[in-house]
Coordinates of C-alpha atoms in Angstrom, one line a residue:
Chain M
M109 CA 63.4 138.5 77.0
G110 CA 65.6 141.6 77.1
E111 CA 64.7 145.1 76.5
K112 CA 63.1 145.8 73.2
T113 CA 63.8 149.2 71.8
Q114 CA 60.5 151.0 71.2
E115 CA 60.6 152.4 67.7
V116 CA 58.0 155.2 67.3
K117 CA 57.5 157.2 64.1
L118 CA 54.9 159.8 63.3
H119 CA 54.0 160.7 59.7
G120 CA 52.5 164.2 60.0
M121 CA 52.1 167.6 58.4
W122 CA 53.0 170.8 60.1
A123 CA 49.7 172.6 59.5
S124 CA 47.5 169.6 60.3
S125 CA 45.8 169.9 63.7
Y126 CA 45.1 166.1 63.6
S127 CA 48.9 165.7 63.4
K128 CA 49.4 168.1 66.2
R129 CA 47.1 166.2 68.5
V130 CA 49.3 163.1 68.2
E131 CA 52.5 165.2 68.7
L132 CA 51.0 166.7 71.9
A133 CA 50.1 163.3 73.2
L134 CA 53.6 161.8 72.6
R135 CA 55.3 164.8 74.2
I136 CA 52.9 164.8 77.2
K137 CA 53.6 161.1 77.8
G138 CA 57.4 161.7 77.3
I139 CA 57.6 159.2 74.4
P140 CA 60.6 159.7 72.1
Y141 CA 59.7 159.6 68.4
D142 CA 60.9 160.3 64.9
Y143 CA 58.8 162.8 62.9
I144 CA 58.4 162.4 59.2
E145 CA 57.0 165.5 57.4
E146 CA 54.7 164.5 54.6
D147 CA 54.1 166.6 51.5
L148 CA 50.3 166.0 51.0
S149 CA 50.5 166.9 47.3
N150 CA 53.2 164.2 46.9
K151 CA 52.5 161.5 49.5
S152 CA 55.3 159.1 50.4
Q153 CA 55.2 155.4 49.5
L154 CA 55.4 154.6 53.1
L155 CA 52.3 156.7 54.0
L156 CA 50.3 155.0 51.2
K157 CA 51.5 151.7 52.5
Y158 CA 50.6 152.4 56.1
N159 CA 47.3 154.1 55.5
P160 CA 45.9 152.6 52.2
V161 CA 42.3 153.2 53.2
H162 CA 42.3 156.9 53.8
K163 CA 45.9 157.9 52.7
K164 CA 46.0 160.6 55.3
V165 CA 48.2 161.9 58.1
P166 CA 48.7 161.4 60.9
V167 CA 49.9 157.8 61.0
L168 CA 51.8 156.5 64.0
V169 CA 54.1 153.6 63.3
H170 CA 55.0 151.6 66.5
N171 CA 57.7 148.9 66.0
G172 CA 56.7 148.8 62.3
K173 CA 52.9 148.5 62.9
P174 CA 50.8 151.4 61.7
I175 CA 47.8 153.0 63.4
A176 CA 45.7 155.7 61.6
E177 CA 43.1 158.2 62.7
S178 CA 44.2 160.7 65.3
Y179 CA 41.6 159.9 67.9
I180 CA 42.3 156.2 67.6
I181 CA 46.1 156.9 67.9
L182 CA 45.5 158.8 71.1
E183 CA 43.6 155.9 72.7
Y184 CA 46.3 153.5 71.5
I185 CA 49.1 155.7 73.1
D186 CA 47.2 155.8 76.4
E187 CA 46.7 152.0 76.4
T188 CA 50.3 151.2 75.4
W189 CA 52.2 153.7 77.5
K190 CA 50.5 153.4 80.8
N191 CA 52.6 156.0 82.6
S192 CA 51.1 159.2 83.8
P193 CA 49.5 161.4 82.8
K194 CA 46.7 159.2 81.8
L195 CA 44.9 160.7 78.8
L196 CA 41.6 159.0 79.7
P197 CA 40.1 158.4 83.1
E198 CA 40.2 154.9 84.6
D199 CA 36.4 154.5 85.1
A200 CA 34.2 153.3 82.3
Y201 CA 31.7 156.2 82.7
G202 CA 34.4 158.8 82.7
R203 CA 35.8 157.3 79.6
A204 CA 32.4 157.3 77.9
K205 CA 32.1 161.0 78.7
V206 CA 35.5 161.9 77.3
R207 CA 34.8 159.9 74.1
F208 CA 31.4 161.7 73.7
W209 CA 33.0 165.1 74.0
A210 CA 35.9 164.1 71.8
S211 CA 33.4 163.2 69.1
F212 CA 31.6 166.4 69.7
I213 CA 34.8 168.5 69.3
Q214 CA 35.6 166.7 66.1
Q215 CA 32.2 166.7 64.4
Q216 CA 30.4 169.7 65.9
L217 CA 33.3 172.2 66.3
F218 CA 36.2 171.3 64.1
E219 CA 34.3 170.1 61.1
N220 CA 31.8 173.0 61.2
I221 CA 34.6 175.6 61.5
G222 CA 36.1 173.9 58.4
K223 CA 32.8 174.2 56.6
M224 CA 32.9 177.9 57.1
F225 CA 35.8 178.1 54.7
T226 CA 33.9 176.4 51.9
C227 CA 30.7 178.3 51.9
E228 CA 29.6 181.9 51.7
G229 CA 26.8 184.3 52.5
E230 CA 23.7 182.8 54.1
A231 CA 25.1 179.3 54.2
Q232 CA 28.1 180.5 56.0
E233 CA 26.0 182.6 58.5
K234 CA 24.1 179.4 59.3
V235 CA 27.2 177.4 60.0
Y236 CA 28.6 180.2 62.0
K237 CA 25.5 180.4 64.2
E238 CA 25.8 176.6 64.8
V239 CA 29.5 176.9 65.7
I240 CA 28.7 179.6 68.3
E241 CA 25.8 177.5 69.7
K242 CA 28.0 174.4 70.0
L243 CA 30.8 176.4 71.7
T244 CA 28.4 177.7 74.3
M245 CA 27.1 174.1 74.9
F246 CA 30.7 172.9 75.3
E247 CA 31.7 175.7 77.6
T248 CA 28.8 174.8 79.9
A249 CA 29.7 171.1 79.8
I250 CA 33.3 171.8 80.7
K251 CA 32.2 173.5 83.9
E252 CA 30.5 170.2 84.8
L253 CA 33.3 168.0 83.6
F254 CA 36.0 169.9 85.5
P255 CA 34.4 171.2 88.6
G256 CA 37.8 172.1 90.0
G257 CA 38.7 174.2 87.0
A258 CA 39.6 173.3 83.4
P259 CA 43.1 171.7 83.3
F260 CA 44.0 173.4 80.0
T261 CA 43.9 176.7 81.7
N262 CA 46.7 175.8 84.1
G263 CA 48.6 173.2 82.2
E264 CA 48.3 170.5 85.0
N265 CA 46.7 167.1 84.7
L266 CA 46.4 167.3 80.9
G267 CA 44.2 164.8 79.3
L268 CA 42.7 163.8 76.0
L269 CA 40.2 166.6 75.8
D270 CA 42.8 169.2 76.6
I271 CA 44.9 167.8 73.7
L272 CA 42.0 168.0 71.3
M273 CA 41.0 171.5 72.4
S274 CA 44.5 172.8 72.2
A275 CA 45.1 171.4 68.7
T276 CA 41.7 172.5 67.5
L277 CA 41.5 176.0 68.9
T278 CA 45.0 177.3 68.9
S279 CA 44.5 178.5 65.4
H280 CA 41.2 180.2 66.2
K281 CA 42.8 183.7 65.9
A282 CA 44.0 182.9 62.4
V283 CA 40.6 181.4 61.5
E284 CA 38.9 184.5 62.9
E285 CA 41.1 186.8 60.8
V286 CA 40.6 184.9 57.6
L287 CA 36.9 184.6 57.9
G288 CA 36.3 188.0 59.5
V289 CA 34.2 186.6 62.3
E290 CA 34.7 186.2 66.0
I291 CA 34.6 182.6 67.2
L292 CA 35.9 182.8 70.8
N293 CA 34.8 185.7 73.0
P294 CA 36.4 186.1 76.4
E295 CA 33.1 187.0 78.0
K296 CA 31.0 184.3 76.4
N297 CA 33.5 181.6 76.4
P298 CA 35.9 182.3 79.3
L299 CA 37.2 178.8 79.7
L300 CA 37.7 178.1 76.1
F301 CA 39.3 181.5 75.4
S302 CA 41.9 180.9 78.0
C303 CA 42.7 177.5 76.4
N304 CA 44.8 179.3 74.0
S305 CA 47.6 176.8 73.7
I306 CA 49.3 174.3 75.9
E307 CA 52.4 176.2 74.8
G308 CA 51.2 179.0 77.0
T309 CA 51.1 176.9 80.1
S310 CA 53.7 175.9 82.5
F311 CA 53.6 172.4 81.0
G312 CA 54.3 173.8 77.6
E313 CA 57.2 175.8 78.9
R314 CA 58.8 172.9 80.8
N315 CA 58.6 170.8 77.6
S316 CA 59.3 173.4 75.0
L317 CA 56.4 172.4 72.8
S318 CA 56.9 175.4 70.5
S319 CA 59.9 174.8 68.5
Chain F
M2 CA 22.4 146.2 94.4
A3 CA 20.9 145.2 91.1
D4 CA 21.9 147.2 88.0
E5 CA 19.2 149.3 86.4
V6 CA 19.7 149.4 82.7
I7 CA 17.3 151.3 80.4
L8 CA 17.7 151.6 76.6
L9 CA 16.0 154.5 74.8
D10 CA 15.8 153.4 71.2
F11 CA 13.8 153.3 67.9
W12 CA 13.2 149.8 66.4
P13 CA 14.5 150.3 62.8
S14 CA 17.7 152.2 63.9
M15 CA 20.8 150.3 63.0
F16 CA 22.6 152.3 65.7
G17 CA 20.2 151.2 68.4
M18 CA 20.5 147.6 67.1
R19 CA 24.2 147.7 67.8
V20 CA 23.5 148.3 71.5
R21 CA 20.8 145.7 71.6
V22 CA 23.2 143.1 70.1
A23 CA 25.9 144.1 72.6
L24 CA 23.5 143.8 75.6
A25 CA 22.3 140.4 74.3
E26 CA 25.9 139.2 73.8
K27 CA 26.6 140.0 77.4
G28 CA 23.3 138.6 78.7
I29 CA 22.4 141.9 80.4
K30 CA 18.8 142.4 81.5
Y31 CA 17.4 145.8 80.5
E32 CA 14.3 147.8 79.9
Y33 CA 13.6 148.7 76.3
R34 CA 11.8 151.9 75.7
E35 CA 10.6 152.8 72.2
E36 CA 10.9 156.5 71.3
D37 CA 8.6 158.3 68.9
L38 CA 11.2 160.5 67.1
R39 CA 8.5 163.0 66.1
N40 CA 7.6 163.4 69.7
K41 CA 10.7 162.7 71.8
S42 CA 10.2 161.9 75.5
Q43 CA 11.3 164.3 78.3
L44 CA 13.6 161.6 79.4
L45 CA 15.4 161.4 76.1
L46 CA 15.8 165.2 75.9
K47 CA 17.1 165.2 79.4
M48 CA 19.5 162.3 78.9
N49 CA 20.8 163.5 75.6
P50 CA 20.4 167.2 75.5
V51 CA 23.3 167.8 73.1
H52 CA 22.1 165.6 70.2
K53 CA 18.5 164.6 71.3
K54 CA 19.1 161.2 69.5
I55 CA 18.7 157.6 70.2
P56 CA 20.2 155.2 71.3
V57 CA 20.8 156.3 74.9
L58 CA 21.8 153.8 77.5
I59 CA 20.9 154.8 81.0
H60 CA 22.9 152.7 83.6
N61 CA 21.8 153.3 87.2
G62 CA 20.6 156.8 86.2
K63 CA 23.6 157.8 84.2
P64 CA 23.3 158.3 80.4
I65 CA 25.7 157.1 77.8
C66 CA 25.2 158.3 74.2
E67 CA 26.5 157.4 70.7
S68 CA 26.1 153.7 69.7
L69 CA 29.8 152.8 69.5
I70 CA 30.7 154.6 72.7
I71 CA 27.8 152.7 74.4
V72 CA 29.1 149.4 73.0
Q73 CA 32.6 150.1 74.4
Y74 CA 31.1 151.1 77.7
I75 CA 29.1 147.9 77.9
D76 CA 32.3 145.9 77.1
E77 CA 34.3 147.7 79.8
V78 CA 31.7 147.5 82.6
W79 CA 30.6 143.9 82.0
N80 CA 34.1 142.7 81.3
D81 CA 33.8 139.3 82.8
R82 CA 32.1 137.6 79.8
A83 CA 31.9 137.6 75.9
P84 CA 34.6 140.2 75.2
I85 CA 33.7 142.5 72.3
L86 CA 37.0 144.4 71.9
P87 CA 40.3 142.5 71.8
S88 CA 42.6 142.9 74.8
D89 CA 45.8 143.8 72.8
P90 CA 46.1 147.6 72.2
Y91 CA 47.1 147.2 68.6
Q92 CA 44.2 144.9 67.8
R93 CA 41.9 147.3 69.6
A94 CA 43.2 150.2 67.5
Q95 CA 42.5 148.1 64.4
A96 CA 39.0 147.3 65.6
R97 CA 38.2 150.9 66.3
F98 CA 39.6 151.9 62.9
W99 CA 37.3 149.6 61.0
A100 CA 34.2 150.4 63.2
D101 CA 35.0 154.1 62.5
F102 CA 35.2 153.3 58.8
V103 CA 31.8 151.7 58.9
D104 CA 30.4 154.7 60.7
K105 CA 31.9 157.2 58.2
K106 CA 31.1 155.4 55.0
V107 CA 28.3 152.8 55.1
H108 CA 25.4 155.0 56.5
D109 CA 25.6 157.9 54.1
A110 CA 26.2 155.8 51.0
G111 CA 23.2 153.5 51.9
R112 CA 20.9 156.4 52.7
K113 CA 21.5 158.0 49.3
I114 CA 20.3 154.8 47.6
W115 CA 16.8 155.3 48.9
T116 CA 16.6 159.0 49.0
T117 CA 17.8 159.9 45.5
K118 CA 16.9 159.2 41.9
G119 CA 18.5 158.8 38.5
E120 CA 22.2 159.6 38.2
E121 CA 22.6 160.4 41.9
K122 CA 21.2 157.0 42.9
E123 CA 23.5 155.2 40.5
A124 CA 26.5 157.0 42.0
A125 CA 25.3 156.1 45.5
K126 CA 25.0 152.4 44.5
K127 CA 28.5 152.4 43.1
E128 CA 29.9 154.1 46.3
F129 CA 28.0 151.6 48.5
I130 CA 29.4 148.6 46.7
D131 CA 32.9 150.1 46.7
V132 CA 32.7 150.5 50.5
L133 CA 31.4 147.0 51.0
K134 CA 34.2 145.6 48.9
V135 CA 36.8 147.3 51.0
L136 CA 35.2 145.7 54.1
E137 CA 35.0 142.4 52.3
E138 CA 38.7 142.6 51.6
Q139 CA 39.4 143.4 55.2
L140 CA 37.4 140.4 56.3
G141 CA 39.4 138.1 54.1
D142 CA 39.1 134.5 55.0
K143 CA 38.4 135.1 58.7
P144 CA 35.0 133.9 60.0
Y145 CA 34.4 137.3 61.6
F146 CA 36.0 140.7 61.5
G147 CA 37.1 140.0 65.0
G148 CA 38.9 136.8 63.9
D149 CA 37.5 133.7 65.4
H150 CA 35.2 135.6 67.6
F151 CA 32.3 138.0 66.8
G152 CA 33.4 141.4 68.0
F153 CA 33.3 145.2 67.7
V154 CA 33.5 145.6 64.0
D155 CA 31.0 142.7 63.4
I156 CA 28.6 144.5 65.7
S157 CA 29.1 147.8 64.0
L158 CA 28.3 146.4 60.5
I159 CA 25.9 143.5 61.0
T160 CA 23.0 145.8 62.0
Y161 CA 23.0 147.3 58.5
Y162 CA 22.0 143.8 57.2
S163 CA 18.3 144.2 58.0
W164 CA 18.5 147.3 55.7
F165 CA 20.2 145.5 52.9
S166 CA 17.2 144.0 51.2
A167 CA 15.6 147.5 51.2
Y168 CA 18.7 148.9 49.6
E169 CA 18.6 146.1 47.0
I170 CA 15.0 146.8 46.1
F171 CA 15.3 150.6 45.8
G172 CA 18.7 150.3 44.2
E173 CA 17.7 147.4 41.9
F174 CA 20.8 145.4 42.5
S175 CA 22.0 142.4 44.4
I176 CA 24.6 142.9 47.1
E177 CA 25.4 139.2 47.1
A178 CA 26.4 139.3 43.5
H179 CA 29.0 141.9 44.3
C180 CA 30.1 140.8 47.7
P181 CA 29.3 137.1 48.3
K182 CA 31.8 136.7 51.1
L183 CA 30.2 139.6 53.0
I184 CA 26.8 138.1 52.7
A185 CA 28.2 134.7 53.9
W186 CA 29.6 136.6 56.9
A187 CA 26.3 138.2 57.6
K188 CA 24.5 134.8 57.5
R189 CA 27.1 133.4 59.9
C190 CA 26.5 136.3 62.3
L191 CA 22.7 135.6 62.1
Q192 CA 23.3 132.2 63.5
K193 CA 24.1 133.9 66.8
K194 CA 21.0 134.4 68.9
S195 CA 22.1 137.9 69.9
V196 CA 21.9 138.9 66.3
S197 CA 18.9 136.9 65.0
E198 CA 16.8 138.0 67.9
T199 CA 17.7 141.7 67.5
L200 CA 17.6 142.4 63.8
P201 CA 14.1 143.1 62.5
D202 CA 12.9 141.3 59.3
G203 CA 14.1 143.0 56.1
K204 CA 10.5 143.3 55.0
K205 CA 9.6 145.4 58.0
I206 CA 12.5 147.8 57.3
H207 CA 11.4 148.0 53.7
G208 CA 7.9 149.0 54.8
F209 CA 9.4 151.6 57.1
I210 CA 11.6 153.1 54.4
N211 CA 8.6 153.2 52.0
D212 CA 6.7 155.3 54.6
M213 CA 9.8 157.5 55.0
R214 CA 10.1 158.0 51.3
K215 CA 6.5 159.2 51.1
K216 CA 7.1 161.6 53.9
L217 CA 10.3 162.9 52.3
G218 CA 8.5 163.1 48.9
V219 CA 10.9 160.8 47.2
E220 CA 9.1 158.8 44.5

């Protein structure tokens, strides 16, 4: 049947951490791709055609076929390009755990941090307390999930949760500055605090993720 | 060694029903345990300490939470029969996308119909119908969202069907009038034992919602 050229395009936006998740996954897997920067105030016809339901980035287009929703794209990447590193574990229970925490990071951490930008005073205080509570919960869970030490602290054996954490939390310093609150404390969240960026790891340096 | 499968659930929950349908599709024997959500069992709190919610599947002592995650787990473990997700990665991504759409859009829109009044309720009805219309378009002329076979998206949506008649009564509208193809699809799904034996009667759900409305003070 001959070798079919894999055509991989990513419609993204530089400041979107959803977009960043997909870029990280593609780079970690060593998949070459074309990046198309979208202006979200003036979305391209292609984007609207590829994601008519949500009209959002990121959208991965593989050999002309679009896949939307960052988390779904990550699973698609792992199932299509089966080379290592594997983003999800092989066993069903391990996969269920990763999916559970991925959903947690998205709904309990990321969306709540986002909420803090759109409310003030007491309402903001309440969301802030929830975020801190959830971060503590997650920090505890990581110790159980990675008894040998969290991969994102040493850049080895990176997986899906590492990608989500890196993309979600790398901007925490900026978030903290804008909101005037502390989200990650090195004493209370040692593992998460050290997950500053995959850029800061040996993997990041080898693959020049910051460009 | 025989598998030990326990499901912690609450009978009207459309999320719990998804797991029950998946287990029935695969012919898996399990122990059903009804939870009183006002007085959650120690087991539930231990098995789902993060969210303290049902459904929780406990397989040989290990808990799995979140209905769609549980359904995928069931499909991956009991992978020798009645496949729920397609095998092709692109088709799987599409199935996950639409199940995610159902999760994001159907629940909240439906809930607002029976928890709000006046203008808010009218807006909720419109939103609900719009969401169902998008789904109906996606279904097209296929017998199921999964194509020829009942699959992941079908399971994620069909469990709302037992709540439809309650939505219609409180919203004073007919879903069939707006989305006839979708109702035809639902009736097709109901011909499957796994669905008909799982979904409670619409009247029971209506009674349940009536009680909830009183408790929430919506009248």
